[in-house]
């Protein structure tokens, strides 16, 4: 508010100046005095007073938030849900606060994977030196030794990390809506080994030194004349940007460089690395994947790079709003045929759950997730696993949830698996990846980070 009053005063002064300039000559002295007054006002200082420092707590307790018994994020004192607009009209500061809280929640979910799901954290690369950048995944104790079945979870792109589907749902709804924890607990209960991938943990950021900043701006193989012209344009652009930034963003953030993690520098690389070093080495006769959004693209790339191995080991794949594209990724005919028989993609749609949805691509069947919002197409209700009799309909008290054994999209999947796994195992997997229309956060897209 302080800023707006200051700007209002400045505007008033400028109006007075304009009026004085149109007045008689003897009023020029007043105009000069006003100009002198305005020149003494430091807008940088006004902005700094208006925007609080970009310094935030590093614990939930510091933010005065906690997760209640229902897994909902609530203010420790008032019991109210998370408020994005903590400071009115300071969108950038509110966004930074939201991101800081998100990083804490990521660590909180890591803790839950270890404490509640009893998963172990595995460092990547497996032969990493002490001082090189590292990533990690999570897996159950029996992930590599379970002789029967293994479930692999891959989340989408963005700020989410291992164990999460969507940060926004964790913050605005609850842990069950936004994390993979319900999947993991149910899978372990039903005798699955579990591996949780971490495909967005591709690099670490370190602050640039002054020498690195100078080097990055000077290094170029271009001719001197072209570089000078380019530098001139860049300097003019930077000058205009800095002129704007000093009022919008007086707190200049540190410049950083990204140090990529060996063999895990992208979601696709990560999926292939985990396959080579863990999944392919597992004892499980049947491997099942659940992949959301960009995770589906990562799986298709894995399929392209390790086609024979995947066909030999993977029984079924459940995709949710996958963004893969068999044409752009140049998936061959044999891969597309395998996907038609072994994959199903639940997509955003207003059609009833499991209704077939037309696709322009010749790959796996697409069915409705009974939800128009991309970030909740995976939503999961824990299901009681029924007796695995062919033709049995599985239902619960959850509104709108009905998973049919005989559904068209799964008939072809089942027909190719009779010899590779038991009817009960495949039926249980179908139940495990059942999706339902749950809640949708009312927070606007432009008020929070993308998931």
Tab-separated table of C-alpha atoms in Angstrom:
chain	number	residue	atom	x	y	z
A	1	UNK	CA	0.000	0.000	0.000
A	2	UNK	CA	2.881	2.305	0.808
A	3	UNK	CA	3.990	2.072	-2.818
A	4	UNK	CA	0.583	3.032	-4.202
A	5	UNK	CA	0.342	6.141	-2.001
A	6	UNK	CA	3.849	7.106	-3.061
A	7	UNK	CA	3.023	6.706	-6.737
A	8	UNK	CA	-0.213	8.639	-6.260
A	9	UNK	CA	1.747	11.516	-4.720
A	10	UNK	CA	4.188	11.433	-7.629
A	11	UNK	CA	1.387	11.528	-10.169
A	12	UNK	CA	-0.183	14.467	-8.369
A	13	UNK	CA	3.129	16.285	-8.461
A	14	UNK	CA	3.565	15.586	-12.178
A	15	UNK	CA	0.077	16.912	-12.891
A	16	UNK	CA	0.911	20.069	-10.972
A	17	UNK	CA	4.094	20.429	-12.994
A	18	UNK	CA	2.197	20.127	-16.272
A	19	UNK	CA	-0.274	22.739	-15.111
A	20	UNK	CA	2.497	25.075	-14.032
A	21	UNK	CA	4.320	24.676	-17.340
A	22	UNK	CA	1.195	25.926	-19.077
A	23	UNK	CA	0.915	28.864	-16.723
A	24	UNK	CA	2.448	32.298	-16.774
A	25	UNK	CA	6.252	32.834	-16.834
A	26	UNK	CA	6.455	33.955	-13.202
A	27	UNK	CA	5.429	30.430	-12.091
A	28	UNK	CA	8.496	28.797	-13.655
A	29	UNK	CA	10.309	29.039	-10.345
A	30	UNK	CA	7.666	26.802	-8.746
A	31	UNK	CA	8.115	24.299	-11.557
A	32	UNK	CA	11.867	24.240	-10.979
A	33	UNK	CA	11.316	23.691	-7.271
A	34	UNK	CA	8.973	20.753	-7.911
A	35	UNK	CA	11.451	19.186	-10.326
A	36	UNK	CA	14.138	19.459	-7.696
A	37	UNK	CA	11.829	17.833	-5.144
A	38	UNK	CA	11.043	14.928	-7.443
A	39	UNK	CA	14.722	14.381	-8.203
A	40	UNK	CA	15.342	13.808	-4.508
A	41	UNK	CA	12.864	10.904	-4.321
A	42	UNK	CA	14.578	7.506	-4.531
A	43	UNK	CA	12.120	5.106	-6.160
A	44	UNK	CA	14.453	2.189	-5.450
A	45	UNK	CA	14.132	2.835	-1.750
A	46	UNK	CA	10.363	3.157	-2.011
A	47	UNK	CA	10.148	-0.241	-3.734
A	48	UNK	CA	12.431	-1.889	-1.209
A	49	UNK	CA	10.280	-0.613	1.612
A	50	UNK	CA	7.198	-1.990	-0.123
A	51	UNK	CA	8.474	-5.480	-0.963
A	52	UNK	CA	9.657	-7.522	2.025
A	53	UNK	CA	12.979	-9.388	1.744
A	54	UNK	CA	12.859	-12.626	-0.239
A	55	UNK	CA	13.801	-14.598	2.848
A	56	UNK	CA	11.515	-17.401	3.989
A	57	UNK	CA	11.502	-20.113	6.669
A	58	UNK	CA	12.979	-23.509	5.851
A	59	UNK	CA	10.531	-25.586	7.912
A	60	UNK	CA	6.758	-26.034	8.024
A	61	UNK	CA	6.838	-24.827	11.604
A	62	UNK	CA	8.578	-21.654	10.479
A	63	UNK	CA	5.739	-21.043	8.010
A	64	UNK	CA	3.302	-21.827	10.851
A	65	UNK	CA	1.703	-24.599	8.787
A	66	UNK	CA	1.168	-28.262	9.519
A	67	UNK	CA	-0.562	-31.280	8.000
A	68	UNK	CA	-3.580	-32.373	10.018
A	69	UNK	CA	-4.793	-35.940	10.554
A	70	UNK	CA	-6.535	-35.844	7.161
A	71	UNK	CA	-3.325	-34.877	5.384
A	72	UNK	CA	-4.541	-31.326	4.752
A	73	UNK	CA	-2.162	-28.378	5.006
A	74	UNK	CA	-3.518	-26.015	7.647
A	75	UNK	CA	-2.291	-22.971	9.543
A	76	UNK	CA	-1.035	-24.108	12.937
A	77	UNK	CA	-2.844	-21.322	14.816
A	78	UNK	CA	-5.991	-20.557	12.823
A	79	UNK	CA	-6.608	-23.926	11.177
A	80	UNK	CA	-7.203	-22.118	7.861
A	81	UNK	CA	-6.082	-23.513	4.475
A	82	UNK	CA	-3.032	-22.121	2.719
A	83	UNK	CA	-3.402	-18.515	1.556
A	84	UNK	CA	-1.472	-17.589	-1.575
A	85	UNK	CA	-2.088	-13.812	-1.400
A	86	UNK	CA	-0.434	-13.481	1.984
A	87	UNK	CA	0.529	-9.891	1.181
A	88	UNK	CA	-1.937	-7.984	-0.943
A	89	UNK	CA	-0.698	-6.722	-4.329
A	90	UNK	CA	2.721	-8.339	-3.975
A	91	UNK	CA	2.327	-11.151	-6.490
A	92	UNK	CA	6.029	-11.791	-7.003
A	93	UNK	CA	6.753	-12.011	-3.280
A	94	UNK	CA	3.736	-14.283	-2.771
A	95	UNK	CA	4.943	-16.542	-5.597
A	96	UNK	CA	8.419	-16.782	-4.069
A	97	UNK	CA	6.852	-17.632	-0.718
A	98	UNK	CA	4.763	-20.335	-2.377
A	99	UNK	CA	7.851	-21.811	-4.052
A	100	UNK	CA	9.774	-21.817	-0.760
A	101	UNK	CA	6.916	-23.662	0.916
A	102	UNK	CA	6.821	-26.094	-2.004
A	103	UNK	CA	10.474	-27.009	-1.468
A	104	UNK	CA	9.751	-27.782	2.175
A	105	UNK	CA	6.796	-29.960	1.179
A	106	UNK	CA	9.011	-31.859	-1.270
A	107	UNK	CA	11.316	-32.765	1.619
A	108	UNK	CA	8.302	-33.622	3.759
A	109	UNK	CA	7.055	-36.076	1.117
A	110	UNK	CA	10.530	-37.633	0.906
A	111	UNK	CA	10.303	-38.223	4.639
A	112	UNK	CA	6.873	-39.834	4.329
A	113	UNK	CA	8.154	-42.199	1.623
A	114	UNK	CA	10.785	-43.438	4.051
A	115	UNK	CA	8.793	-43.382	7.301
A	116	UNK	CA	5.242	-44.305	6.253
A	117	UNK	CA	5.888	-46.290	3.074
A	118	UNK	CA	9.149	-47.809	4.344
A	119	UNK	CA	10.958	-47.122	1.079
A	120	UNK	CA	14.711	-46.715	0.934
A	121	UNK	CA	16.507	-43.856	-0.790
A	122	UNK	CA	18.983	-44.912	-3.491
A	123	UNK	CA	21.646	-42.478	-4.735
A	124	UNK	CA	22.228	-41.963	-8.470
A	125	UNK	CA	24.521	-42.457	-10.267
A	126	UNK	CA	25.239	-45.722	-8.468
A	127	UNK	CA	28.992	-45.072	-8.775
A	128	UNK	CA	28.856	-41.350	-8.008
A	129	UNK	CA	32.011	-39.725	-6.686
A	130	UNK	CA	31.761	-37.851	-3.425
A	131	UNK	CA	31.942	-34.384	-4.995
A	132	UNK	CA	29.796	-34.862	-8.123
A	133	UNK	CA	26.101	-33.873	-8.463
A	134	UNK	CA	23.728	-36.639	-7.387
A	135	UNK	CA	20.086	-37.603	-7.668
A	136	UNK	CA	18.109	-40.419	-6.062
A	137	UNK	CA	15.071	-42.685	-6.320
A	138	UNK	CA	13.049	-44.617	-3.767
A	139	UNK	CA	12.303	-48.321	-3.707
A	140	UNK	CA	10.822	-50.941	-1.429
A	141	UNK	CA	13.072	-53.470	0.273
A	142	UNK	CA	11.892	-56.223	-2.082
A	143	UNK	CA	11.903	-54.149	-5.294
A	144	UNK	CA	14.750	-56.146	-6.831
A	145	UNK	CA	14.055	-59.500	-5.168
A	146	UNK	CA	10.246	-59.842	-5.450
A	147	UNK	CA	9.840	-62.749	-7.892
A	148	UNK	CA	6.254	-61.945	-8.759
A	149	UNK	CA	5.443	-58.296	-9.514
A	150	UNK	CA	6.946	-54.825	-9.481
A	151	UNK	CA	5.174	-51.438	-9.752
A	152	UNK	CA	7.081	-48.454	-11.190
A	153	UNK	CA	5.744	-44.895	-10.758
A	154	UNK	CA	6.759	-41.942	-12.979
A	155	UNK	CA	5.396	-38.437	-12.342
A	156	UNK	CA	5.108	-35.584	-14.867
A	157	UNK	CA	7.314	-32.599	-15.624
A	158	UNK	CA	7.764	-29.381	-13.618
A	159	UNK	CA	8.497	-28.782	-9.943
A	160	UNK	CA	7.232	-32.149	-8.687
A	161	UNK	CA	9.720	-34.664	-7.361
A	162	UNK	CA	9.692	-38.319	-6.319
A	163	UNK	CA	6.472	-39.295	-4.542
A	164	UNK	CA	4.418	-36.384	-5.913
A	165	UNK	CA	1.801	-36.111	-8.647
A	166	UNK	CA	1.008	-32.405	-8.156
A	167	UNK	CA	2.361	-29.888	-5.650
A	168	UNK	CA	-0.693	-27.669	-5.989
A	169	UNK	CA	-2.987	-30.476	-4.826
A	170	UNK	CA	-0.777	-31.264	-1.845
A	171	UNK	CA	-0.950	-27.616	-0.772
A	172	UNK	CA	-4.566	-26.873	-1.639
A	173	UNK	CA	-6.203	-30.272	-1.126
A	174	UNK	CA	-4.377	-33.020	0.743
A	175	UNK	CA	-1.515	-35.486	0.620
A	176	UNK	CA	-3.640	-38.321	-0.770
A	177	UNK	CA	-4.736	-36.161	-3.724
A	178	UNK	CA	-1.302	-34.874	-4.666
A	179	UNK	CA	1.134	-37.656	-3.763
A	180	UNK	CA	1.809	-41.220	-4.875
A	181	UNK	CA	1.523	-42.488	-1.316
A	182	UNK	CA	-1.927	-44.174	-1.758
A	183	UNK	CA	-0.575	-46.093	-4.770
A	184	UNK	CA	2.553	-47.145	-2.894
A	185	UNK	CA	0.761	-48.306	0.258
A	186	UNK	CA	-1.827	-50.286	-1.685
A	187	UNK	CA	0.795	-51.845	-3.938
A	188	UNK	CA	2.902	-52.980	-0.969
A	189	UNK	CA	-0.207	-54.312	0.746
A	190	UNK	CA	-0.970	-56.388	-2.348
A	191	UNK	CA	2.520	-57.826	-2.562
A	192	UNK	CA	4.130	-55.580	-5.178
A	193	UNK	CA	7.689	-54.400	-5.081
A	194	UNK	CA	7.792	-50.638	-5.744
A	195	UNK	CA	10.218	-48.256	-7.460
A	196	UNK	CA	9.519	-44.506	-7.430
A	197	UNK	CA	11.377	-42.555	-10.101
A	198	UNK	CA	12.601	-38.963	-9.701
A	199	UNK	CA	12.840	-37.762	-13.329
A	200	UNK	CA	12.910	-33.992	-12.649
A	201	UNK	CA	15.968	-34.079	-10.396
A	202	UNK	CA	18.371	-33.471	-13.281
A	203	UNK	CA	20.874	-30.912	-11.944
A	204	UNK	CA	22.000	-28.891	-8.980
A	205	UNK	CA	22.298	-25.103	-8.999
A	206	UNK	CA	25.368	-23.293	-7.727
A	207	UNK	CA	25.942	-19.563	-7.551
A	208	UNK	CA	28.045	-18.053	-10.329
A	209	UNK	CA	31.314	-16.399	-9.430
A	210	UNK	CA	32.106	-12.950	-10.869
A	211	UNK	CA	34.580	-14.548	-13.261
A	212	UNK	CA	31.919	-16.958	-14.572
A	213	UNK	CA	29.446	-14.132	-15.075
A	214	UNK	CA	32.031	-12.168	-17.077
A	215	UNK	CA	33.079	-15.247	-19.065
A	216	UNK	CA	29.520	-16.131	-20.025
A	217	UNK	CA	28.985	-12.663	-21.488
A	218	UNK	CA	32.372	-12.462	-23.293
A	219	UNK	CA	32.858	-15.971	-24.698
A	220	UNK	CA	31.969	-16.259	-28.359
A	221	UNK	CA	33.489	-17.459	-31.644
A	222	UNK	CA	31.615	-14.862	-33.691
A	223	UNK	CA	33.460	-12.196	-35.755
A	224	UNK	CA	34.378	-9.109	-33.739
A	225	UNK	CA	32.098	-6.760	-35.705
A	226	UNK	CA	29.075	-9.037	-35.352
A	227	UNK	CA	29.803	-9.599	-31.671
A	228	UNK	CA	30.085	-5.849	-31.035
A	229	UNK	CA	26.762	-5.224	-32.765
A	230	UNK	CA	25.185	-8.062	-30.803
A	231	UNK	CA	26.689	-6.808	-27.556
A	232	UNK	CA	25.330	-3.325	-28.244
A	233	UNK	CA	21.825	-4.687	-28.749
A	234	UNK	CA	22.146	-6.829	-25.622
A	235	UNK	CA	23.350	-3.853	-23.592
A	236	UNK	CA	20.451	-1.703	-24.755
A	237	UNK	CA	18.018	-4.507	-23.996
A	238	UNK	CA	19.595	-5.044	-20.601
A	239	UNK	CA	19.435	-1.318	-19.872
A	240	UNK	CA	15.707	-1.221	-20.605
A	241	UNK	CA	15.140	-4.400	-18.612
A	242	UNK	CA	17.169	-3.134	-15.678
A	243	UNK	CA	15.312	0.189	-15.740
A	244	UNK	CA	12.051	-1.764	-15.401
A	245	UNK	CA	13.437	-4.359	-13.007
A	246	UNK	CA	14.789	-1.831	-10.534
A	247	UNK	CA	11.242	-0.725	-9.831
A	248	UNK	CA	9.552	-4.100	-10.148
A	249	UNK	CA	12.323	-6.188	-8.625
A	250	UNK	CA	14.760	-4.146	-6.514
A	251	UNK	CA	15.990	-7.331	-4.815
A	252	UNK	CA	18.296	-8.700	-7.488
A	253	UNK	CA	18.482	-12.473	-7.271
A	254	UNK	CA	21.743	-14.395	-7.504
A	255	UNK	CA	22.917	-15.738	-10.844
A	256	UNK	CA	23.379	-19.508	-10.856
A	257	UNK	CA	24.708	-22.211	-13.152
A	258	UNK	CA	23.256	-25.690	-13.556
A	259	UNK	CA	25.491	-28.698	-12.972
A	260	UNK	CA	23.811	-31.688	-14.579
A	261	UNK	CA	23.735	-35.117	-12.980
A	262	UNK	CA	25.643	-37.731	-14.938
A	263	UNK	CA	23.391	-39.989	-17.041
A	264	UNK	CA	20.325	-38.372	-15.428
A	265	UNK	CA	20.284	-34.967	-17.114
A	266	UNK	CA	16.713	-35.307	-18.403
A	267	UNK	CA	13.573	-37.320	-17.550
A	268	UNK	CA	14.247	-39.586	-20.533
A	269	UNK	CA	17.856	-40.241	-19.485
A	270	UNK	CA	16.719	-40.878	-15.928
A	271	UNK	CA	14.115	-43.458	-16.964
A	272	UNK	CA	16.663	-45.337	-19.087
A	273	UNK	CA	19.268	-45.213	-16.316
A	274	UNK	CA	16.878	-46.592	-13.699
A	275	UNK	CA	15.775	-49.292	-16.134
A	276	UNK	CA	19.354	-50.360	-16.881
A	277	UNK	CA	20.542	-50.398	-13.277
A	278	UNK	CA	17.431	-51.475	-11.369
A	279	UNK	CA	14.225	-52.457	-13.177
A	280	UNK	CA	15.862	-54.726	-15.744
A	281	UNK	CA	17.855	-56.358	-12.935
A	282	UNK	CA	14.787	-57.066	-10.797
A	283	UNK	CA	13.576	-60.612	-10.252
A	284	UNK	CA	9.913	-59.722	-10.901
A	285	UNK	CA	8.248	-61.759	-13.612
A	286	UNK	CA	5.736	-58.972	-14.239
A	287	UNK	CA	6.568	-55.250	-14.203
A	288	UNK	CA	3.768	-52.651	-14.231
A	289	UNK	CA	4.145	-48.914	-14.910
A	290	UNK	CA	1.956	-45.961	-13.933
A	291	UNK	CA	3.169	-42.814	-15.749
A	292	UNK	CA	1.585	-39.362	-15.677
A	293	UNK	CA	1.911	-36.629	-18.330
A	294	UNK	CA	5.604	-36.279	-19.339
A	295	UNK	CA	6.257	-39.539	-17.542
A	296	UNK	CA	4.400	-41.209	-20.412
A	297	UNK	CA	6.772	-39.621	-22.906
A	298	UNK	CA	9.724	-40.841	-20.831
A	299	UNK	CA	8.306	-44.366	-20.870
A	300	UNK	CA	7.848	-44.326	-24.662
A	301	UNK	CA	11.464	-43.157	-25.050
A	302	UNK	CA	12.530	-46.008	-22.793
A	303	UNK	CA	10.515	-48.344	-25.007
A	304	UNK	CA	12.274	-47.007	-28.118
A	305	UNK	CA	15.743	-47.373	-26.601
A	306	UNK	CA	15.171	-50.749	-24.905
A	307	UNK	CA	12.370	-52.291	-26.957
A	308	UNK	CA	13.239	-55.977	-26.625
A	309	UNK	CA	13.922	-55.732	-22.888
A	310	UNK	CA	10.705	-53.817	-22.156
A	311	UNK	CA	8.574	-56.229	-24.174
A	312	UNK	CA	10.109	-59.151	-22.332
A	313	UNK	CA	9.600	-57.740	-18.834
A	314	UNK	CA	6.721	-55.227	-18.784
A	315	UNK	CA	3.193	-56.641	-18.508
A	316	UNK	CA	1.024	-53.512	-18.563
A	317	UNK	CA	1.289	-49.717	-18.545
A	318	UNK	CA	-1.287	-47.252	-17.181
A	319	UNK	CA	-0.786	-43.736	-18.573
A	320	UNK	CA	-2.626	-40.671	-17.293
A	321	UNK	CA	-2.890	-37.710	-19.647
A	322	UNK	CA	0.364	-38.797	-21.234
A	323	UNK	CA	1.974	-36.251	-23.563
A	324	UNK	CA	3.895	-38.838	-25.581
A	325	UNK	CA	3.690	-38.706	-29.370
A	326	UNK	CA	4.646	-41.830	-31.296
A	327	UNK	CA	5.209	-39.803	-34.495
A	328	UNK	CA	7.462	-37.122	-33.018
A	329	UNK	CA	9.336	-39.698	-30.973
A	330	UNK	CA	9.621	-41.901	-34.052
A	331	UNK	CA	8.292	-45.015	-32.374
A	332	UNK	CA	8.378	-47.944	-34.796
A	333	UNK	CA	5.460	-50.095	-35.917
A	334	UNK	CA	6.290	-52.925	-33.517
A	335	UNK	CA	6.308	-50.502	-30.576
A	336	UNK	CA	2.957	-49.007	-31.572
A	337	UNK	CA	1.475	-52.485	-31.850
A	338	UNK	CA	2.796	-53.439	-28.422
A	339	UNK	CA	1.366	-50.260	-26.914
A	340	UNK	CA	-2.066	-50.984	-28.379
A	341	UNK	CA	-2.049	-54.333	-26.634
A	342	UNK	CA	-0.377	-53.439	-23.334
A	343	UNK	CA	-1.068	-49.762	-22.557
A	344	UNK	CA	-4.078	-47.618	-21.712
A	345	UNK	CA	-4.128	-43.817	-21.427
A	346	UNK	CA	-6.692	-42.171	-19.110
A	347	UNK	CA	-7.140	-38.636	-20.458
A	348	UNK	CA	-8.867	-35.395	-19.457
A	349	UNK	CA	-12.460	-35.678	-20.613
A	350	UNK	CA	-15.995	-34.817	-19.559
A	351	UNK	CA	-17.148	-38.272	-20.667
A	352	UNK	CA	-18.006	-40.867	-17.994
A	353	UNK	CA	-15.118	-42.813	-16.501
A	354	UNK	CA	-13.551	-45.381	-18.843
A	355	UNK	CA	-15.513	-44.192	-21.894
A	356	UNK	CA	-13.440	-44.671	-25.030
A	357	UNK	CA	-11.962	-41.386	-26.320
A	358	UNK	CA	-11.001	-40.969	-29.967
A	359	UNK	CA	-7.306	-40.548	-30.709
A	360	UNK	CA	-5.453	-39.190	-33.736
A	361	UNK	CA	-2.442	-41.366	-32.911
A	362	UNK	CA	-2.134	-45.084	-33.710
A	363	UNK	CA	-0.934	-46.156	-30.288
A	364	UNK	CA	-2.647	-47.224	-27.062
A	365	UNK	CA	-6.380	-46.965	-26.281
A	366	UNK	CA	-7.505	-43.671	-24.709
A	367	UNK	CA	-10.303	-43.637	-22.156
A	368	UNK	CA	-11.898	-40.901	-20.073
A	369	UNK	CA	-10.617	-40.132	-16.597
A	370	UNK	CA	-14.001	-38.480	-15.941
A	371	UNK	CA	-12.136	-35.249	-15.221
A	372	UNK	CA	-11.451	-32.152	-17.315
A	373	UNK	CA	-8.382	-31.060	-15.344
A	374	UNK	CA	-5.014	-32.500	-16.359
A	375	UNK	CA	-3.494	-32.459	-12.888
A	376	UNK	CA	-6.030	-34.828	-11.308
A	377	UNK	CA	-6.429	-37.481	-13.992
A	378	UNK	CA	-4.500	-39.935	-11.793
A	379	UNK	CA	-6.673	-39.450	-8.675
A	380	UNK	CA	-6.935	-42.669	-6.770
A	381	UNK	CA	-9.281	-44.190	-4.204
A	382	UNK	CA	-8.026	-47.236	-2.327
A	383	UNK	CA	-10.127	-50.141	-3.551
A	384	UNK	CA	-11.016	-53.403	-1.843
A	385	UNK	CA	-9.519	-56.073	-4.107
A	386	UNK	CA	-12.242	-58.556	-5.075
A	387	UNK	CA	-12.003	-62.157	-6.083
A	388	UNK	CA	-10.485	-62.293	-9.546
A	389	UNK	CA	-13.347	-63.822	-11.465
A	390	UNK	CA	-13.625	-62.924	-15.129
A	391	UNK	CA	-16.509	-60.577	-15.781
A	392	UNK	CA	-16.680	-59.307	-12.213
A	393	UNK	CA	-17.387	-55.596	-11.811
A	394	UNK	CA	-15.394	-53.836	-9.119
A	395	UNK	CA	-17.157	-50.996	-7.373
A	396	UNK	CA	-16.875	-48.946	-4.182
A	397	UNK	CA	-18.900	-46.306	-2.431
A	398	UNK	CA	-16.868	-43.623	-4.170
A	399	UNK	CA	-19.182	-41.628	-6.487
A	400	UNK	CA	-18.510	-42.232	-10.130
A	401	UNK	CA	-15.938	-44.979	-9.596
A	402	UNK	CA	-16.490	-48.250	-11.417
A	403	UNK	CA	-13.679	-50.320	-12.822
A	404	UNK	CA	-14.867	-53.137	-15.102
A	405	UNK	CA	-12.808	-56.224	-15.679
A	406	UNK	CA	-14.445	-56.727	-19.050
A	407	UNK	CA	-13.938	-53.091	-20.200
A	408	UNK	CA	-12.966	-52.940	-23.870
A	409	UNK	CA	-9.703	-51.106	-23.270
A	410	UNK	CA	-8.466	-53.883	-21.015
A	411	UNK	CA	-9.690	-56.913	-22.964
A	412	UNK	CA	-6.873	-56.631	-25.481
A	413	UNK	CA	-4.390	-55.948	-22.686
A	414	UNK	CA	-5.491	-59.072	-20.834
A	415	UNK	CA	-5.558	-61.303	-23.898
A	416	UNK	CA	-1.842	-60.864	-24.474
A	417	UNK	CA	-0.928	-61.606	-20.870
A	418	UNK	CA	-2.644	-64.931	-20.127
A	419	UNK	CA	0.648	-66.799	-20.348
A	420	UNK	CA	2.813	-64.242	-18.550
A	421	UNK	CA	0.861	-63.580	-15.355
A	422	UNK	CA	-2.054	-64.855	-13.356
A	423	UNK	CA	-5.543	-63.516	-13.858
A	424	UNK	CA	-5.523	-62.339	-10.245
A	425	UNK	CA	-2.322	-60.349	-10.643
A	426	UNK	CA	-3.509	-58.512	-13.720
A	427	UNK	CA	-6.924	-57.909	-12.214
A	428	UNK	CA	-5.331	-56.479	-9.103
A	429	UNK	CA	-3.195	-54.158	-11.210
A	430	UNK	CA	-6.294	-52.907	-13.023
A	431	UNK	CA	-7.911	-52.180	-9.674
A	432	UNK	CA	-4.736	-50.564	-8.388
A	433	UNK	CA	-4.738	-47.993	-11.155
A	434	UNK	CA	-8.458	-47.210	-10.958
A	435	UNK	CA	-9.152	-43.488	-11.294
A	436	UNK	CA	-12.019	-41.379	-10.065
A	437	UNK	CA	-13.324	-37.848	-10.164
A	438	UNK	CA	-12.220	-36.231	-6.919
A	439	UNK	CA	-11.709	-32.642	-5.905
A	440	UNK	CA	-10.379	-29.706	-7.910
A	441	UNK	CA	-8.452	-26.802	-6.442
A	442	UNK	CA	-10.086	-23.412	-6.971
A	443	UNK	CA	-6.755	-21.579	-6.888
A	444	UNK	CA	-6.125	-19.829	-10.183
A	445	UNK	CA	-3.369	-21.078	-12.466
A	446	UNK	CA	-1.605	-17.722	-12.512
A	447	UNK	CA	-1.464	-17.583	-8.730
A	448	UNK	CA	0.700	-20.634	-8.217
A	449	UNK	CA	3.524	-22.542	-9.798
A	450	UNK	CA	2.742	-25.187	-12.341
A	451	UNK	CA	2.860	-28.663	-11.022
